[in-house]
Coordinates of C-alpha atoms and ligand atoms in Angstrom, one line a residue:
M242 CA -0.5 0.3 0.1
G243 CA 3.1 2.0 -0.6
N244 CA 4.7 3.8 -3.2
A245 CA 4.1 1.0 -6.5
A246 CA 2.5 1.2 -8.9
G247 CA -0.4 -1.2 -8.8
G248 CA 1.2 -4.4 -7.6
G249 CA -1.9 -6.0 -7.2
A250 CA -4.3 -3.5 -4.9
Q251 CA -7.8 -3.2 -5.5
V252 CA -7.2 0.7 -5.8
F253 CA -5.1 2.1 -8.2
I254 CA -4.4 5.8 -6.9
T255 CA -2.5 8.2 -9.2
R256 CA -1.6 10.6 -7.1
K257 CA -1.7 11.1 -2.8
I258 CA -5.4 12.1 -1.8
P259 CA -5.9 13.6 1.0
E260 CA -6.6 11.3 4.4
P261 CA -9.7 11.2 5.4
G262 CA -10.6 9.4 1.7
L263 CA -7.5 6.5 2.7
A264 CA -9.1 6.0 5.9
V265 CA -11.8 5.2 4.3
L266 CA -10.8 2.9 2.4
R267 CA -8.4 1.1 5.1
E268 CA -11.9 0.7 6.9
A269 CA -13.4 -0.9 4.8
G270 CA -10.5 -3.2 4.4
V271 CA -9.9 -2.3 1.2
S272 CA -5.9 -2.4 -0.5
F273 CA -4.5 0.4 -2.7
A274 CA -1.7 1.2 -4.7
I275 CA -0.7 5.4 -4.5
C276 CA 1.9 6.2 -7.5
Q277 CA 3.2 9.4 -6.6
S278 CA 3.3 10.6 -3.2
R279 CA 5.4 13.5 -4.2
E280 CA 2.8 16.8 -4.4
D281 CA 5.3 18.2 -7.3
D282 CA 5.4 15.3 -9.7
G283 CA 2.6 13.6 -11.7
V284 CA 2.3 10.2 -12.8
A285 CA 3.8 8.6 -16.2
N286 CA 1.8 7.3 -19.0
S287 CA 4.0 3.9 -18.0
Q288 CA 3.1 3.9 -14.5
L289 CA -0.8 4.8 -14.9
L290 CA -0.8 1.5 -17.5
E291 CA 1.2 0.1 -15.1
G292 CA -1.5 1.0 -12.1
V293 CA -3.9 0.6 -13.7
Y294 CA -3.2 -3.2 -15.3
G295 CA -2.5 -4.3 -11.8
C296 CA -6.0 -2.9 -10.0
R297 CA -9.6 -3.5 -10.3
V298 CA -11.1 0.1 -9.5
L299 CA -8.7 3.6 -10.7
L300 CA -8.4 6.8 -8.7
P301 CA -7.5 9.0 -10.7
L302 CA -7.1 13.3 -10.5
L303 CA -7.7 15.4 -13.2
T304 CA -4.1 15.7 -13.9
E305 CA -4.3 12.6 -15.6
P306 CA -5.7 12.1 -19.1
I307 CA -7.7 8.3 -19.0
D308 CA -8.0 8.0 -22.1
R309 CA -8.9 4.6 -24.6
E310 CA -5.6 3.2 -24.1
V311 CA -5.3 3.5 -20.3
M312 CA -8.8 2.0 -20.0
E313 CA -8.6 -1.0 -23.0
I314 CA -5.5 -2.3 -20.9
N315 CA -7.8 -3.9 -17.9
P316 CA -10.5 -5.8 -19.1
K317 CA -11.8 -6.1 -15.7
L318 CA -11.3 -2.6 -15.0
M319 CA -14.8 -2.2 -12.6
G320 CA -15.3 1.5 -12.3
I321 CA -12.9 5.0 -12.3
A322 CA -13.7 7.1 -9.4
Q323 CA -12.2 10.5 -10.4
M324 CA -11.4 12.8 -7.4
A325 CA -12.9 16.0 -8.9
V326 CA -16.0 17.2 -10.0
G327 CA -15.0 17.9 -13.7
F328 CA -14.4 14.6 -15.7
D329 CA -12.9 16.2 -19.1
N330 CA -8.8 14.4 -18.4
I331 CA -11.8 11.5 -18.9
D332 CA -12.5 9.9 -22.4
L333 CA -16.4 9.7 -21.3
E334 CA -17.8 8.1 -24.1
V335 CA -14.4 5.1 -25.2
A336 CA -15.7 4.7 -21.0
T337 CA -19.2 3.7 -21.7
E338 CA -18.5 1.8 -24.7
L339 CA -16.1 -0.4 -22.6
G340 CA -18.9 -0.1 -20.0
I341 CA -17.1 1.1 -17.3
P342 CA -18.5 3.3 -14.5
V343 CA -16.6 6.7 -14.3
S344 CA -17.9 9.3 -10.9
N345 CA -16.7 12.7 -9.8
T346 CA -17.3 14.6 -6.6
P347 CA -20.2 17.4 -6.9
G348 CA -21.4 19.4 -4.4
V349 CA -19.1 19.2 -1.6
L350 CA -17.0 21.7 -3.8
T351 CA -20.2 23.9 -4.7
E352 CA -19.2 26.6 -1.9
T353 CA -15.8 27.1 -1.2
T354 CA -15.2 27.5 -5.2
A355 CA -17.8 29.8 -5.2
D356 CA -15.3 31.2 -2.1
L357 CA -12.2 31.8 -4.1
T358 CA -14.3 32.6 -8.0
W359 CA -15.2 35.8 -4.8
A360 CA -11.3 35.9 -3.8
L361 CA -10.8 36.4 -7.8
L362 CA -13.4 39.3 -8.3
M363 CA -12.2 40.9 -5.1
A364 CA -8.8 40.6 -5.6
G365 CA -8.8 42.0 -10.1
A366 CA -11.4 44.8 -8.8
R367 CA -9.3 46.1 -6.3
R368 CA -5.4 45.0 -7.9
V369 CA -5.0 42.8 -4.0
P370 CA -2.0 41.1 -4.9
Q371 CA 0.0 43.8 -7.2
A372 CA -0.7 46.1 -3.8
H373 CA 0.9 43.3 -1.8
N374 CA 4.0 42.9 -4.3
Y375 CA 4.4 46.6 -4.2
T376 CA 4.3 46.4 0.0
V377 CA 6.4 43.9 0.5
Q378 CA 8.4 44.9 -2.4
G379 CA 9.3 47.9 0.4
R380 CA 8.1 50.1 -2.6
Y381 CA 5.2 51.7 -0.5
K382 CA 6.6 55.2 1.6
I383 CA 3.7 57.2 1.5
W384 CA 0.0 57.5 1.2
G385 CA -1.4 58.4 -2.0
P386 CA -4.4 59.4 -3.7
N387 CA -3.4 57.7 -6.5
L388 CA -2.5 54.6 -5.6
F389 CA -3.8 51.4 -6.3
L390 CA -6.8 53.0 -8.1
G391 CA -9.3 50.1 -8.9
T392 CA -12.9 49.6 -9.2
D393 CA -16.0 49.6 -7.2
V394 CA -17.5 45.7 -6.9
G395 CA -21.5 47.0 -6.1
T396 CA -22.7 49.8 -6.5
G397 CA -20.5 52.4 -6.2
A398 CA -20.5 56.5 -5.0
N399 CA -21.8 57.8 -8.0
G400 CA -24.9 55.2 -7.5
R401 CA -23.5 53.0 -10.5
Q402 CA -24.7 49.4 -10.2
K403 CA -22.0 47.0 -11.8
T404 CA -23.0 43.9 -13.5
L405 CA -22.3 40.7 -12.8
G406 CA -22.6 38.0 -15.8
I407 CA -22.5 34.7 -14.9
V408 CA -21.8 31.8 -17.6
G409 CA -22.7 28.6 -16.4
F410 CA -25.8 28.2 -13.6
G411 CA -24.9 25.0 -12.3
R412 CA -24.6 24.4 -8.5
I413 CA -21.3 26.6 -8.5
G414 CA -22.8 29.3 -10.7
A415 CA -25.4 29.6 -8.3
A416 CA -23.6 29.7 -5.0
V417 CA -22.0 32.8 -6.7
A418 CA -24.8 34.2 -7.3
K419 CA -25.1 34.5 -4.0
R420 CA -22.6 35.8 -2.9
A421 CA -23.2 39.4 -5.2
S422 CA -26.8 40.2 -3.8
G423 CA -24.6 40.6 -0.6
F424 CA -23.3 43.9 -3.0
D425 CA -25.7 45.2 -5.1
M426 CA -25.1 43.8 -8.1
R427 CA -27.4 43.1 -10.8
V428 CA -27.0 39.6 -11.6
L429 CA -27.2 38.4 -16.0
A430 CA -27.1 34.6 -16.2
T431 CA -26.6 32.5 -19.1
D432 CA -27.7 28.5 -19.6
P433 CA -28.7 26.6 -22.1
Y434 CA -29.3 23.7 -19.8
A435 CA -30.9 25.5 -16.7
R436 CA -32.8 28.0 -18.3
E437 CA -35.6 27.3 -15.8
A438 CA -33.4 27.6 -12.5
I439 CA -32.1 31.2 -14.1
E440 CA -35.9 32.2 -15.1
A441 CA -37.0 30.9 -11.7
S442 CA -34.3 32.4 -9.7
D443 CA -34.4 36.1 -7.7
L444 CA -31.7 36.5 -7.5
V445 CA -30.3 36.3 -11.2
E446 CA -32.0 37.5 -14.7
H447 CA -31.6 35.6 -17.8
A448 CA -29.8 36.8 -20.8
P449 CA -27.8 35.1 -23.9
L450 CA -24.1 35.1 -23.5
D451 CA -24.0 37.4 -26.4
E452 CA -26.4 40.0 -24.8
I453 CA -24.4 39.4 -21.3
L454 CA -20.9 40.3 -22.4
P455 CA -21.3 44.1 -23.7
Q456 CA -23.3 45.5 -20.5
A457 CA -21.0 42.5 -18.3
D458 CA -18.3 44.5 -15.3
F459 CA -17.4 41.5 -14.4
L460 CA -17.7 38.1 -16.3
T461 CA -17.3 35.0 -14.1
L462 CA -17.8 31.6 -16.3
H463 CA -18.9 28.4 -14.8
V464 CA -19.9 25.9 -17.4
L465 CA -18.0 21.6 -17.7
L466 CA -15.3 22.0 -20.3
T467 CA -17.3 20.0 -23.8
E468 CA -16.5 20.7 -27.2
E469 CA -19.5 22.9 -26.7
T470 CA -17.7 24.9 -24.7
H471 CA -14.2 24.8 -26.1
H472 CA -13.0 28.9 -26.9
L473 CA -16.8 30.2 -25.6
I474 CA -14.7 33.1 -24.9
N475 CA -12.8 33.5 -28.7
E476 CA -11.5 36.5 -29.6
E477 CA -14.9 37.8 -31.2
R478 CA -16.3 37.5 -27.8
L479 CA -13.8 39.2 -25.7
R480 CA -13.6 41.9 -28.1
K481 CA -17.8 42.9 -27.2
M482 CA -17.2 42.8 -23.2
K483 CA -16.4 46.2 -21.8
P484 CA -13.4 47.6 -21.8
N485 CA -12.7 47.5 -18.2
A486 CA -14.2 44.3 -17.7
L487 CA -12.8 41.5 -15.2
L488 CA -13.1 38.2 -16.5
I489 CA -12.3 35.2 -14.3
N490 CA -12.6 31.8 -14.6
T491 CA -12.2 29.0 -12.2
S492 CA -13.8 26.4 -14.3
R493 CA -11.6 24.7 -17.1
G494 CA -8.7 26.7 -19.1
P495 CA -9.8 25.0 -22.6
V496 CA -12.9 27.6 -22.5
V497 CA -11.4 30.4 -22.9
D498 CA -8.8 30.8 -26.0
E499 CA -5.9 31.9 -23.8
K500 CA -3.9 33.9 -26.7
A501 CA -6.8 36.1 -27.5
L502 CA -7.3 36.5 -24.0
V503 CA -3.2 37.3 -24.2
R504 CA -4.3 39.9 -26.6
A505 CA -7.6 41.1 -25.5
L506 CA -5.5 42.7 -22.4
T507 CA -2.3 44.3 -24.2
E508 CA -4.5 46.0 -26.3
G509 CA -7.0 47.1 -23.8
W510 CA -10.4 45.4 -24.5
I511 CA -10.6 44.5 -21.5
G512 CA -9.5 45.8 -18.3
G513 CA -8.0 42.3 -16.1
A514 CA -8.6 39.3 -15.8
A515 CA -8.6 36.7 -12.7
L516 CA -7.9 33.7 -13.5
D517 CA -7.5 29.6 -11.5
V518 CA -7.0 28.2 -13.9
Y519 CA -5.2 27.4 -18.2
E520 CA -5.3 26.3 -21.5
E521 CA -2.4 23.9 -21.3
E522 CA -1.9 23.5 -17.3
P523 CA 0.1 24.4 -15.8
E524 CA 1.9 25.8 -18.5
M525 CA 0.9 29.7 -19.6
A526 CA 0.2 31.2 -22.9
H527 CA 3.1 33.3 -23.9
G528 CA 3.2 37.3 -22.2
L529 CA 0.4 36.4 -19.8
A530 CA 2.3 36.6 -16.2
E531 CA 4.1 39.1 -17.1
L532 CA 0.6 41.3 -17.6
E533 CA 0.3 43.9 -14.8
N534 CA -4.0 43.3 -15.0
V535 CA -4.0 39.5 -14.3
V536 CA -4.5 37.6 -11.1
L537 CA -3.6 34.1 -11.3
L538 CA -3.8 30.7 -9.1
P539 CA -2.9 27.3 -9.4
H540 CA -5.9 25.6 -9.8
I541 CA -6.7 26.1 -6.0
A542 CA -10.6 26.6 -6.1
S543 CA -11.5 23.6 -4.3
A544 CA -8.3 24.2 -2.2
T545 CA -9.2 24.7 1.5
A546 CA -8.6 21.5 3.7
G547 CA -12.7 20.4 4.3
T548 CA -13.7 20.3 0.4
R549 CA -10.1 18.1 -0.2
G550 CA -11.1 16.0 2.7
R551 CA -14.8 15.4 1.5
M552 CA -13.5 14.6 -2.4
A553 CA -11.4 12.6 -1.4
T554 CA -14.1 10.1 1.0
M555 CA -16.4 10.9 -1.9
A556 CA -14.0 9.3 -4.3
A557 CA -13.3 6.3 -2.2
K558 CA -17.0 5.6 -1.0
N559 CA -17.5 5.1 -5.0
A560 CA -14.0 2.5 -5.3
I561 CA -16.1 1.4 -2.7
A562 CA -19.6 0.9 -4.4
F563 CA -17.7 -0.1 -7.8
L564 CA -15.2 -3.3 -5.6
N565 CA -18.9 -4.3 -4.6
R566 CA -20.4 -4.0 -8.3
E567 CA -23.0 -1.6 -6.8
K568 CA -23.7 2.0 -9.2
A569 CA -21.6 4.6 -7.5
L570 CA -22.5 7.4 -6.1
N571 CA -22.3 10.1 -8.5
P572 CA -22.6 8.7 -11.6
V573 CA -21.8 10.8 -14.2
N574 CA -22.0 8.0 -16.9
P575 CA -25.0 6.5 -15.5
D576 CA -26.1 4.9 -19.3
V577 CA -23.4 2.6 -18.8
Y578 CA -25.0 0.1 -16.0
G579 CA -27.4 -1.1 -18.8
T580 CA -24.6 -2.0 -21.4
D581 CA -24.2 -5.8 -21.8
A582 CA -20.5 -4.0 -22.1
Y583 CA -20.6 -3.1 -18.4
R584 CA -22.6 -6.8 -17.6
R585 CA -19.4 -8.4 -19.7
R586 CA -17.6 -6.5 -17.3
I587 CA -18.6 -6.9 -14.0
G588 CA -19.1 -10.7 -14.7
S589 CA -15.9 -11.2 -15.0
G590 CA -13.4 -12.7 -12.9
G591 CA -12.8 -10.9 -10.0
Ligands
GLV798 C1 -11.6 21.2 -10.4 O1 -11.5 21.6 -11.1 C2 -12.3 20.2 -9.9 O2 -13.3 20.0 -11.2 O3 -13.2 19.6 -9.3

């Protein structure tokens, strides 16, 4: 149960997850192998293949691409219990075709992610990282009437109400809207899959994305990464935004065309960006990190000890369900359970 590639353990965990999840596995008497225990190191594809080959359930993180090659290597693989709410690193179509159930960890990170979204919004509006750097670098000599002027978040002293645009009104988008209500903002939201929820909410008004863009002082993204949302915020849409607008992204990097974003920030099509995710994570588009009007974080939206513990626990419980041939608690491809491929797989050995 240590730093092995797989070694016949029931659950192959790609990188060390928080202790509460491991405790759940231990208490259930489930054997597990952790491939990578060092925080800064990833898992090589060869290690991933070897580990998946030797296990019954895979417990990956969003950092591992789970493609056909990985899934085909083990015909006895009973499930994939991802520790993340997003699952764009897993080829879901192939998983379903091969009869492999996949689960994620929704719900437990909603408030934590909405908090960080708000922290980014506030930090971007009030230039918090820039002012912090200035202070710790010993450059603060005298209070200045023009020092680090930002923008108001709620209704400013001029009485002008700010507009927040929310793209994606699932759990996290709705939790962000709840926070905005304390700031007296006008909140517009769009989500083709949650139109009814938007219309039923007292906190937001519905508007199509292209109508939100020219109105939003703050635009925040809360969509899953799919073919439909890849580069949803592209050059054309960035050009429709207000010149002082702040773009906030805690969803997935490829939802934004990052090269176009660098141009938008350099040429002043928008005012700033506050990002937790990147298109080619952990790489950033050339020039992004050098800009003055950005706040850049290393994908930490769900990073509180409590929430990461709950995510690990949820993933572990899903892994145990897979081992017991039960439905996942949080299935992302529930259609798989009706397939012959699933029945064959579950019936095979072990
Ligand atoms: C984090 O980005 C997650 O998907 O849980």
